[in-house]
CSV table of C-alpha atoms in Angstrom, one decimal:
chain,number,residue,atom,x,y,z
A,901,MET,CA,0.2,0.0,0.0
A,902,ILE,CA,1.1,3.4,-0.8
A,903,LEU,CA,1.8,5.7,2.3
A,904,HIS,CA,-0.9,8.3,1.6
A,905,GLU,CA,-3.3,5.9,1.3
A,906,LEU,CA,-3.1,5.2,5.1
A,907,ILE,CA,-5.5,7.7,5.5
A,908,SER,CA,-8.8,8.0,3.1
A,909,PHE,CA,-9.1,10.8,0.6
A,910,GLU,CA,-12.8,11.5,2.2
A,911,LEU,CA,-11.2,11.7,5.8
A,912,LEU,CA,-8.1,13.9,4.5
A,913,ARG,CA,-10.5,16.4,3.1
A,914,VAL,CA,-12.3,16.7,6.4
A,915,ILE,CA,-9.0,17.4,8.4
A,916,TRP,CA,-8.2,19.7,6.3
A,917,TRP,CA,-11.5,21.4,6.2
A,918,GLY,CA,-11.1,21.5,10.2
A,919,LEU,CA,-7.5,22.6,10.1
A,920,LEU,CA,-8.3,25.5,8.0
A,921,GLY,CA,-11.3,26.4,10.6
A,922,VAL,CA,-8.5,25.8,13.3
A,923,LEU,CA,-6.0,28.6,11.6
A,924,LEU,CA,-8.7,31.1,10.9
A,925,ILE,CA,-9.9,31.0,14.4
A,926,GLY,CA,-6.4,31.0,15.8
A,927,PHE,CA,-5.9,34.2,13.5
A,928,ALA,CA,-9.3,35.5,15.5
A,929,LEU,CA,-8.4,34.4,18.8
A,930,THR,CA,-4.6,36.2,19.2
A,931,ASP,CA,-4.4,39.1,16.0
A,932,GLY,CA,-8.1,39.5,17.1
A,933,PHE,CA,-7.0,41.0,20.7
A,934,ASP,CA,-4.4,43.2,18.7
A,935,MET,CA,-7.0,44.3,16.2
A,936,GLY,CA,-9.6,45.1,18.9
A,937,THR,CA,-6.9,46.6,20.9
A,938,GLY,CA,-5.7,48.9,18.1
A,939,ALA,CA,-9.7,49.9,17.4
A,940,LEU,CA,-10.2,51.1,21.1
A,941,LEU,CA,-6.6,53.0,21.2
A,942,PRO,CA,-7.9,56.4,20.4
A,943,PHE,CA,-11.0,55.9,23.0
A,944,VAL,CA,-9.3,53.9,26.0
A,945,ALA,CA,-5.9,56.2,26.3
A,946,LYS,CA,-6.1,59.8,26.5
A,947,THR,CA,-2.7,60.7,27.0
A,948,ASP,CA,0.7,59.9,25.3
A,949,THR,CA,1.5,57.9,28.3
A,950,GLU,CA,-1.5,56.2,28.4
A,951,ARG,CA,-1.3,55.4,24.5
A,952,ARG,CA,2.1,54.1,24.9
A,953,VAL,CA,1.0,51.5,27.6
A,954,VAL,CA,-1.6,50.4,25.4
A,955,ILE,CA,0.6,49.9,22.1
A,956,ASN,CA,3.2,48.0,24.7
A,957,THR,CA,0.6,45.5,25.5
A,958,VAL,CA,0.5,43.9,22.3
A,959,GLY,CA,3.7,45.5,20.6
A,960,PRO,CA,5.9,42.4,21.7
A,961,VAL,CA,3.0,40.0,20.2
A,962,TRP,CA,1.4,41.1,17.3
A,963,GLU,CA,3.9,40.0,14.8
A,964,GLY,CA,3.5,36.3,15.9
A,965,ASN,CA,-0.5,36.4,16.1
A,966,GLN,CA,-0.1,37.6,12.2
A,967,VAL,CA,1.5,34.4,11.3
A,968,TRP,CA,-1.8,32.7,11.9
A,969,PHE,CA,-3.5,34.9,9.0
A,970,ILE,CA,-0.5,33.8,6.9
A,971,LEU,CA,-0.5,30.3,7.7
A,972,GLY,CA,-4.5,30.3,7.0
A,973,GLY,CA,-3.7,32.0,3.5
A,974,GLY,CA,-1.2,29.1,2.5
A,975,ALA,CA,-3.5,26.4,3.5
A,976,ILE,CA,-6.2,27.8,1.4
A,977,PHE,CA,-3.7,28.2,-1.5
A,978,ALA,CA,-2.5,24.6,-0.7
A,979,ALA,CA,-5.3,22.2,0.4
A,980,TRP,CA,-8.4,24.4,-1.5
A,981,PRO,CA,-6.7,26.0,-4.7
A,982,PRO,CA,-10.5,26.6,-6.1
A,983,LEU,CA,-11.4,28.4,-3.2
A,984,TYR,CA,-8.1,30.4,-3.0
A,985,ALA,CA,-8.8,31.6,-6.8
A,986,VAL,CA,-12.5,32.6,-6.6
A,987,SER,CA,-12.1,34.3,-3.5
A,988,PHE,CA,-8.9,36.2,-4.0
A,989,SER,CA,-10.3,37.1,-6.9
A,990,GLY,CA,-13.5,37.8,-6.2
A,991,PHE,CA,-12.8,39.5,-3.2
A,992,TYR,CA,-9.8,42.0,-4.6
A,993,MET,CA,-10.3,44.9,-3.6
A,994,ALA,CA,-11.6,44.0,-0.2
A,995,MET,CA,-8.3,42.3,0.1
A,996,PHE,CA,-6.6,44.8,-1.3
A,997,ILE,CA,-7.9,47.1,1.4
A,998,VAL,CA,-7.0,44.6,4.4
A,999,LEU,CA,-3.5,44.2,2.9
A,1000,CYS,CA,-3.1,47.8,3.1
A,1001,ALA,CA,-4.5,47.9,6.9
A,1002,PHE,CA,-2.1,45.2,7.6
A,1003,ILE,CA,0.7,47.3,6.1
A,1004,VAL,CA,0.2,50.5,7.6
A,1005,ARG,CA,-0.3,49.0,11.3
A,1006,PRO,CA,3.7,47.6,11.3
A,1007,VAL,CA,4.8,51.1,10.2
A,1008,ALA,CA,2.9,52.6,12.6
A,1009,PHE,CA,4.5,50.4,15.2
A,1010,LYS,CA,7.6,51.2,14.4
A,1011,TYR,CA,7.2,55.0,13.4
A,1012,ARG,CA,4.9,56.5,16.1
A,1013,SER,CA,7.6,56.8,18.8
A,1014,LYS,CA,10.5,58.0,16.6
A,1015,ARG,CA,9.3,61.6,17.1
A,1016,PRO,CA,7.8,63.8,20.1
A,1017,SER,CA,5.6,65.6,17.9
A,1018,PRO,CA,2.0,65.2,19.1
A,1019,THR,CA,0.6,65.5,15.3
A,1020,TRP,CA,3.2,62.9,14.4
A,1021,ARG,CA,2.0,60.9,17.3
A,1022,SER,CA,-1.7,61.0,16.5
A,1023,THR,CA,-1.5,60.2,13.1
A,1024,TRP,CA,0.4,57.1,13.8
A,1025,ASP,CA,-2.3,56.2,16.5
A,1026,TRP,CA,-5.2,56.6,13.8
A,1027,ALA,CA,-3.2,54.7,11.4
A,1028,LEU,CA,-3.2,51.6,14.2
A,1029,PHE,CA,-6.9,52.1,14.7
A,1030,ALA,CA,-7.3,51.7,11.2
A,1031,GLY,CA,-5.0,48.4,10.9
A,1032,GLY,CA,-7.2,47.3,13.7
A,1033,ALA,CA,-11.1,48.1,13.3
A,1034,VAL,CA,-10.9,47.8,9.1
A,1035,PRO,CA,-9.9,44.0,8.7
A,1036,ALA,CA,-12.0,43.2,12.0
A,1037,LEU,CA,-15.1,45.0,9.8
A,1038,ILE,CA,-13.9,43.6,6.4
A,1039,PHE,CA,-13.3,39.9,7.6
A,1040,GLY,CA,-16.8,39.9,8.8
A,1041,VAL,CA,-18.5,41.4,5.6
A,1042,ALA,CA,-16.6,38.5,3.5
A,1043,VAL,CA,-18.1,36.0,6.0
A,1044,GLY,CA,-21.5,37.5,5.4
A,1045,ASN,CA,-21.1,37.5,1.7
A,1046,VAL,CA,-20.1,33.7,2.0
A,1047,LEU,CA,-23.2,32.6,3.6
A,1048,ARG,CA,-25.6,34.5,0.9
A,1049,GLY,CA,-23.5,32.9,-1.9
A,1050,VAL,CA,-21.0,34.5,-4.0
A,1051,PRO,CA,-21.8,35.6,-7.6
A,1052,PHE,CA,-19.5,33.6,-9.4
A,1053,HIS,CA,-19.6,30.3,-11.8
A,1054,LEU,CA,-17.0,27.9,-13.6
A,1055,THR,CA,-16.4,27.4,-17.3
A,1056,PRO,CA,-16.1,23.7,-18.5
A,1057,SER,CA,-12.6,24.5,-17.9
A,1058,LEU,CA,-13.1,25.1,-14.1
A,1059,MET,CA,-11.4,28.7,-15.1
A,1060,PRO,CA,-13.7,30.9,-12.1
A,1061,ILE,CA,-15.8,33.9,-13.5
A,1062,TYR,CA,-16.5,36.6,-10.9
A,1063,GLU,CA,-19.6,38.6,-11.9
A,1064,GLY,CA,-19.8,40.6,-8.6
A,1065,SER,CA,-18.2,44.1,-7.7
A,1066,PHE,CA,-16.8,45.6,-4.6
A,1067,PHE,CA,-19.9,47.6,-3.7
A,1068,GLY,CA,-22.3,44.5,-4.2
A,1069,LEU,CA,-20.0,43.1,-1.3
A,1070,LEU,CA,-21.7,45.7,1.2
A,1071,ASN,CA,-25.2,44.3,1.3
A,1072,PRO,CA,-27.3,44.3,4.4
A,1073,PHE,CA,-26.7,41.3,5.6
A,1074,ALA,CA,-22.8,41.2,5.3
A,1075,LEU,CA,-22.7,44.5,6.9
A,1076,LEU,CA,-24.5,43.1,9.9
A,1077,THR,CA,-22.2,40.0,9.9
A,1078,GLY,CA,-19.2,43.1,9.6
A,1079,VAL,CA,-20.4,44.9,13.0
A,1080,VAL,CA,-20.9,41.7,14.8
A,1081,SER,CA,-17.1,40.8,13.7
A,1082,LEU,CA,-16.1,44.1,14.5
A,1083,SER,CA,-17.8,44.4,18.1
A,1084,MET,CA,-16.4,41.0,18.9
A,1085,LEU,CA,-13.0,41.9,18.6
A,1086,ILE,CA,-13.1,44.9,20.2
A,1087,MET,CA,-14.7,43.2,23.2
A,1088,HIS,CA,-11.8,40.7,22.9
A,1089,GLY,CA,-9.5,43.7,22.4
A,1090,ALA,CA,-11.1,44.8,25.6
A,1091,ALA,CA,-10.9,41.7,27.6
A,1092,TRP,CA,-7.0,42.0,26.8
A,1093,LEU,CA,-6.5,45.5,27.9
A,1094,ASN,CA,-8.7,44.7,31.2
A,1095,LEU,CA,-6.0,41.6,31.7
A,1096,LYS,CA,-2.8,43.9,30.7
A,1097,THR,CA,-3.7,47.2,32.4
A,1098,GLU,CA,-5.0,48.9,35.2
A,1099,GLY,CA,-6.1,51.9,36.5
A,1100,ARG,CA,-8.0,54.2,34.2
A,1101,ILE,CA,-7.1,52.7,31.1
A,1102,GLN,CA,-8.4,49.5,32.2
A,1103,SER,CA,-11.8,50.9,33.5
A,1104,ARG,CA,-12.6,52.8,29.9
A,1105,ALA,CA,-11.7,49.3,28.4
A,1106,ARG,CA,-14.4,47.6,30.4
A,1107,ARG,CA,-16.7,50.2,29.7
A,1108,TYR,CA,-16.4,49.7,25.7
A,1109,GLY,CA,-15.5,46.3,25.9
A,1110,PHE,CA,-18.9,45.8,27.5
A,1111,THR,CA,-21.0,48.0,24.8
A,1112,ALA,CA,-19.3,46.0,21.9
A,1113,GLY,CA,-20.0,42.3,23.7
A,1114,VAL,CA,-23.7,43.7,24.0
A,1115,VAL,CA,-23.6,44.7,20.3
A,1116,ALA,CA,-22.0,41.3,19.3
A,1117,ILE,CA,-24.4,39.2,20.7
A,1118,ILE,CA,-27.5,41.0,19.7
A,1119,GLY,CA,-26.0,41.4,16.1
A,1120,TYR,CA,-25.1,37.8,16.3
A,1121,ALA,CA,-28.6,36.6,17.4
A,1122,VAL,CA,-29.7,38.6,14.4
A,1123,ALA,CA,-27.9,36.9,12.0
A,1124,GLY,CA,-29.3,33.9,13.1
A,1125,ALA,CA,-32.6,35.0,12.5
A,1126,TRP,CA,-32.0,36.6,9.1
A,1127,LEU,CA,-30.6,33.1,8.2
A,1128,LEU,CA,-33.5,31.2,9.1
A,1129,LEU,CA,-36.3,33.7,7.6
A,1130,ILE,CA,-34.7,35.4,4.8
A,1131,THR,CA,-31.3,33.9,3.4
A,1132,ASP,CA,-31.4,30.6,1.5
A,1133,GLY,CA,-29.2,27.9,2.1
A,1134,TYR,CA,-27.6,25.2,-0.3
A,1135,SER,CA,-27.7,21.3,-0.4
A,1136,PHE,CA,-27.0,18.7,-2.9
A,1137,VAL,CA,-29.6,17.2,-4.8
A,1138,ASP,CA,-28.3,13.4,-4.5
A,1139,ALA,CA,-25.8,12.4,-2.1
A,1140,ALA,CA,-22.6,13.8,-2.3
A,1141,VAL,CA,-19.7,11.7,-3.7
A,1142,THR,CA,-16.9,12.3,-1.0
A,1143,ASP,CA,-13.8,10.5,-2.3
A,1144,GLY,CA,-14.6,11.6,-6.0
A,1145,PRO,CA,-12.3,13.9,-8.3
A,1146,SER,CA,-12.2,17.9,-7.3
A,1147,ASN,CA,-14.5,19.1,-9.7
A,1148,PRO,CA,-17.3,21.0,-8.4
A,1149,LEU,CA,-19.5,20.7,-11.8
A,1150,MET,CA,-19.7,17.2,-11.5
A,1151,SER,CA,-22.0,17.8,-8.4
A,1152,ASP,CA,-25.9,19.1,-8.4
A,1153,VAL,CA,-26.6,21.6,-6.2
A,1154,VAL,CA,-29.4,23.1,-5.5
A,1155,LYS,CA,-30.0,26.6,-3.5
A,1156,GLY,CA,-33.3,26.9,-1.0
A,1157,GLY,CA,-34.5,25.8,2.2
A,1158,SER,CA,-32.5,27.2,5.2
A,1159,TRP,CA,-28.8,27.0,6.5
A,1160,LEU,CA,-30.0,26.3,10.0
A,1161,ALA,CA,-31.6,22.8,8.4
A,1162,ALA,CA,-28.2,21.6,9.0
A,1163,TYR,CA,-28.9,21.7,13.1
A,1164,GLY,CA,-32.1,19.2,12.4
A,1165,ALA,CA,-29.7,16.9,10.4
A,1166,ARG,CA,-26.8,17.5,12.8
A,1167,PRO,CA,-28.0,18.4,16.3
A,1168,TRP,CA,-24.6,18.0,17.9
A,1169,ILE,CA,-23.4,21.4,16.2
A,1170,MET,CA,-25.5,23.5,18.2
A,1171,ILE,CA,-22.8,23.7,20.9
A,1172,ALA,CA,-21.4,25.9,18.7
A,1173,PRO,CA,-23.9,28.8,18.6
A,1174,ILE,CA,-24.2,28.0,22.4
A,1175,MET,CA,-20.7,28.3,23.2
A,1176,GLY,CA,-20.6,31.7,21.2
A,1177,PHE,CA,-23.5,33.3,23.3
A,1178,VAL,CA,-22.5,31.8,26.5
A,1179,GLY,CA,-18.9,32.9,26.2
A,1180,MET,CA,-19.7,36.7,25.2
A,1181,LEU,CA,-22.4,36.8,28.0
A,1182,MET,CA,-19.7,35.3,30.7
A,1183,ALA,CA,-17.3,37.7,29.2
A,1184,LEU,CA,-19.6,40.6,29.5
A,1185,ARG,CA,-20.0,39.5,33.3
A,1186,GLY,CA,-16.1,39.7,33.4
A,1187,LEU,CA,-15.8,42.8,32.9
A,1188,THR,CA,-18.5,44.1,34.9
A,1189,SER,CA,-17.3,42.3,38.1
A,1190,GLY,CA,-13.6,42.6,37.6
A,1191,GLY,CA,-12.3,39.2,36.2
A,1192,GLU,CA,-9.3,39.0,34.5
A,1193,ALA,CA,-7.9,36.0,33.1
A,1194,THR,CA,-11.2,34.2,33.2
A,1195,THR,CA,-12.9,37.1,31.2
A,1196,MET,CA,-10.1,36.4,28.3
A,1197,LEU,CA,-10.9,33.0,28.3
A,1198,TRP,CA,-14.7,33.3,28.2
A,1199,SER,CA,-13.8,36.0,25.1
A,1200,LYS,CA,-11.7,33.4,23.5
A,1201,MET,CA,-14.8,30.9,23.9
A,1202,GLY,CA,-17.3,33.5,22.3
A,1203,ILE,CA,-15.2,33.8,19.0
A,1204,LEU,CA,-14.5,29.9,18.9
A,1205,GLY,CA,-18.2,29.4,19.0
A,1206,VAL,CA,-19.2,32.0,16.7
A,1207,ILE,CA,-16.9,31.5,13.8
A,1208,SER,CA,-17.1,27.4,14.4
A,1209,SER,CA,-20.9,28.1,14.2
A,1210,VAL,CA,-20.2,29.4,10.6
A,1211,GLY,CA,-18.3,26.7,9.1
A,1212,LEU,CA,-20.4,23.5,11.1
A,1213,THR,CA,-23.9,25.1,9.5
A,1214,MET,CA,-22.3,25.4,6.2
A,1215,PHE,CA,-20.4,22.0,5.9
A,1216,PRO,CA,-19.5,21.1,3.4
A,1217,PHE,CA,-20.1,24.1,1.4
A,1218,ILE,CA,-17.2,26.5,2.1
A,1219,LEU,CA,-18.2,29.2,-0.7
A,1220,PRO,CA,-21.4,28.6,-2.6
A,1221,SER,CA,-22.2,29.9,-5.8
A,1222,SER,CA,-25.3,32.7,-5.5
A,1223,THR,CA,-25.4,32.7,-10.0
A,1224,ASP,CA,-24.8,28.8,-10.8
A,1225,PRO,CA,-25.3,26.6,-7.3
A,1226,ASP,CA,-23.3,23.9,-9.6
A,1227,SER,CA,-20.3,25.8,-9.5
A,1228,SER,CA,-20.4,25.8,-5.5
A,1229,LEU,CA,-17.4,24.5,-4.1
A,1230,THR,CA,-17.4,22.0,-1.2
A,1231,VAL,CA,-15.4,20.1,0.9
A,1232,TRP,CA,-15.7,16.8,-1.2
A,1233,ASP,CA,-15.1,18.4,-4.7
A,1234,ALA,CA,-12.6,21.7,-4.3
A,1235,SER,CA,-9.8,20.0,-2.6
A,1236,SER,CA,-5.8,19.4,-3.9
A,1237,SER,CA,-4.9,15.8,-4.5
A,1238,HIS,CA,-4.8,12.9,-2.1
A,1239,LEU,CA,-1.0,13.0,-2.5
A,1240,THR,CA,-0.9,16.4,-1.9
A,1241,LEU,CA,-3.1,16.8,1.1
A,1242,PHE,CA,-1.3,13.9,2.9
A,1243,VAL,CA,2.4,15.3,2.3
A,1244,MET,CA,1.1,18.7,3.9
A,1245,LEU,CA,-0.8,17.0,7.0
A,1246,VAL,CA,3.0,15.4,7.7
A,1247,ALA,CA,4.7,18.9,7.8
A,1248,THR,CA,1.5,20.1,10.1
A,1249,VAL,CA,2.1,17.5,12.5
A,1250,ILE,CA,5.8,18.3,12.7
A,1251,PHE,CA,5.2,21.8,12.4
A,1252,MET,CA,2.1,22.8,14.7
A,1253,PRO,CA,3.7,21.7,18.1
A,1254,LEU,CA,6.4,23.6,17.5
A,1255,ILE,CA,4.8,26.9,16.8
A,1256,LEU,CA,2.2,26.2,19.6
A,1257,MET,CA,5.1,25.6,22.2
A,1258,TYR,CA,7.2,28.7,20.7
A,1259,THR,CA,3.7,31.2,21.3
A,1260,SER,CA,3.1,29.7,24.8
A,1261,TRP,CA,6.7,30.3,25.8
A,1262,VAL,CA,6.4,34.1,24.2
A,1263,TYR,CA,3.2,34.5,26.4
A,1264,SER,CA,4.7,33.0,29.5
A,1265,VAL,CA,7.8,35.3,29.4
A,1266,LEU,CA,5.8,38.4,28.8
A,1267,TRP,CA,2.9,37.7,31.3
A,1268,GLY,CA,1.9,40.6,33.7
A,1269,LYS,CA,0.6,44.0,32.9
A,1270,VAL,CA,2.2,46.9,31.6
A,1271,THR,CA,2.3,49.8,33.5
A,1272,GLU,CA,3.2,53.8,33.3
A,1273,ASP,CA,5.9,53.2,35.0
A,1274,ASP,CA,7.0,50.8,32.7
A,1275,VAL,CA,6.7,52.5,29.6
A,1276,THR,CA,8.1,56.0,31.2
A,1277,ALA,CA,11.0,53.8,33.0
A,1278,ASN,CA,12.1,52.4,29.6
A,1279,GLY,CA,11.6,54.9,27.1
A,1280,GLU,CA,14.0,54.0,24.7
A,1281,THR,CA,13.4,50.1,24.8
A,1282,LEU,CA,9.4,50.3,24.5
A,1283,TYR,CA,7.1,51.6,21.8
């Protein structure tokens, strides 16, 4: 038996669907509080020293956190080539804006303290705000469009043709999911500042984080009702071929019904939205009661539940087509080859634990609060 045949093609596809979710959730749990902290910066910190405190809570870790985004993009490219081709071309302008924000953010971290001018520093503070708020909003808008279906079709030679526009992405449902994403990550950033700061910054972070959390919970509930009552789901006409060739045009897909029918077919997935609501509610409780580490953990659970609920609800669809349902990309027909997925899995098994161990070590070394005394006493070494 050839080595890669030890794991079936069907199972490898499911594993890589799960690993893609792990990478995206890992990005949201780590770089998510970076983005939320950036979005909160102009509001929770009123003086230059306070803003330096806020920046230095994420300054040592944001680069490592952003690696999850790169890993996620790489996984899409290698494991799901059609998904990469359609999403990165159809969402080109949105991705370009996200990349601009991600380019501005490191420049702001490095340049902000190079000059004492208040105007200079204020400009870079707002750049950090944009670098956090804009991606958080756009990622949510992208998820909303995926749930609605993306206007593309595949030619007989499997070349994707995108038929939409940038402004078409800004539909009401997608803007709602964008608000959920932004407010959820602001709450996450507030939980981080609640853990890493003290005094006035901590108090303001709790107040803004509570408001953002309320918006996230209400928005998440409204989005669920919208999916139930308004937005059509997708399903296979016949039983899907789970170990066949990666050719979406060989599947017969119909648009109609509700995405939430998945909870009737697989009741166990209800755990995801329950985790989302409970995690966010308990994070709000922590922000009001003064809990620190537990509040951060509850916030992480809420984000885990919200993102997982999207993937589990849509499974096995990963990018449905609103204009030609038969072109929809699914777990069963949009992956790389059996051998490619196996080789990637071996590399992941080797290197993922190393990444997790290194990340854990970094956070253990940097554990503790950042105070105003820290940034004033170490002016030349901190941001």
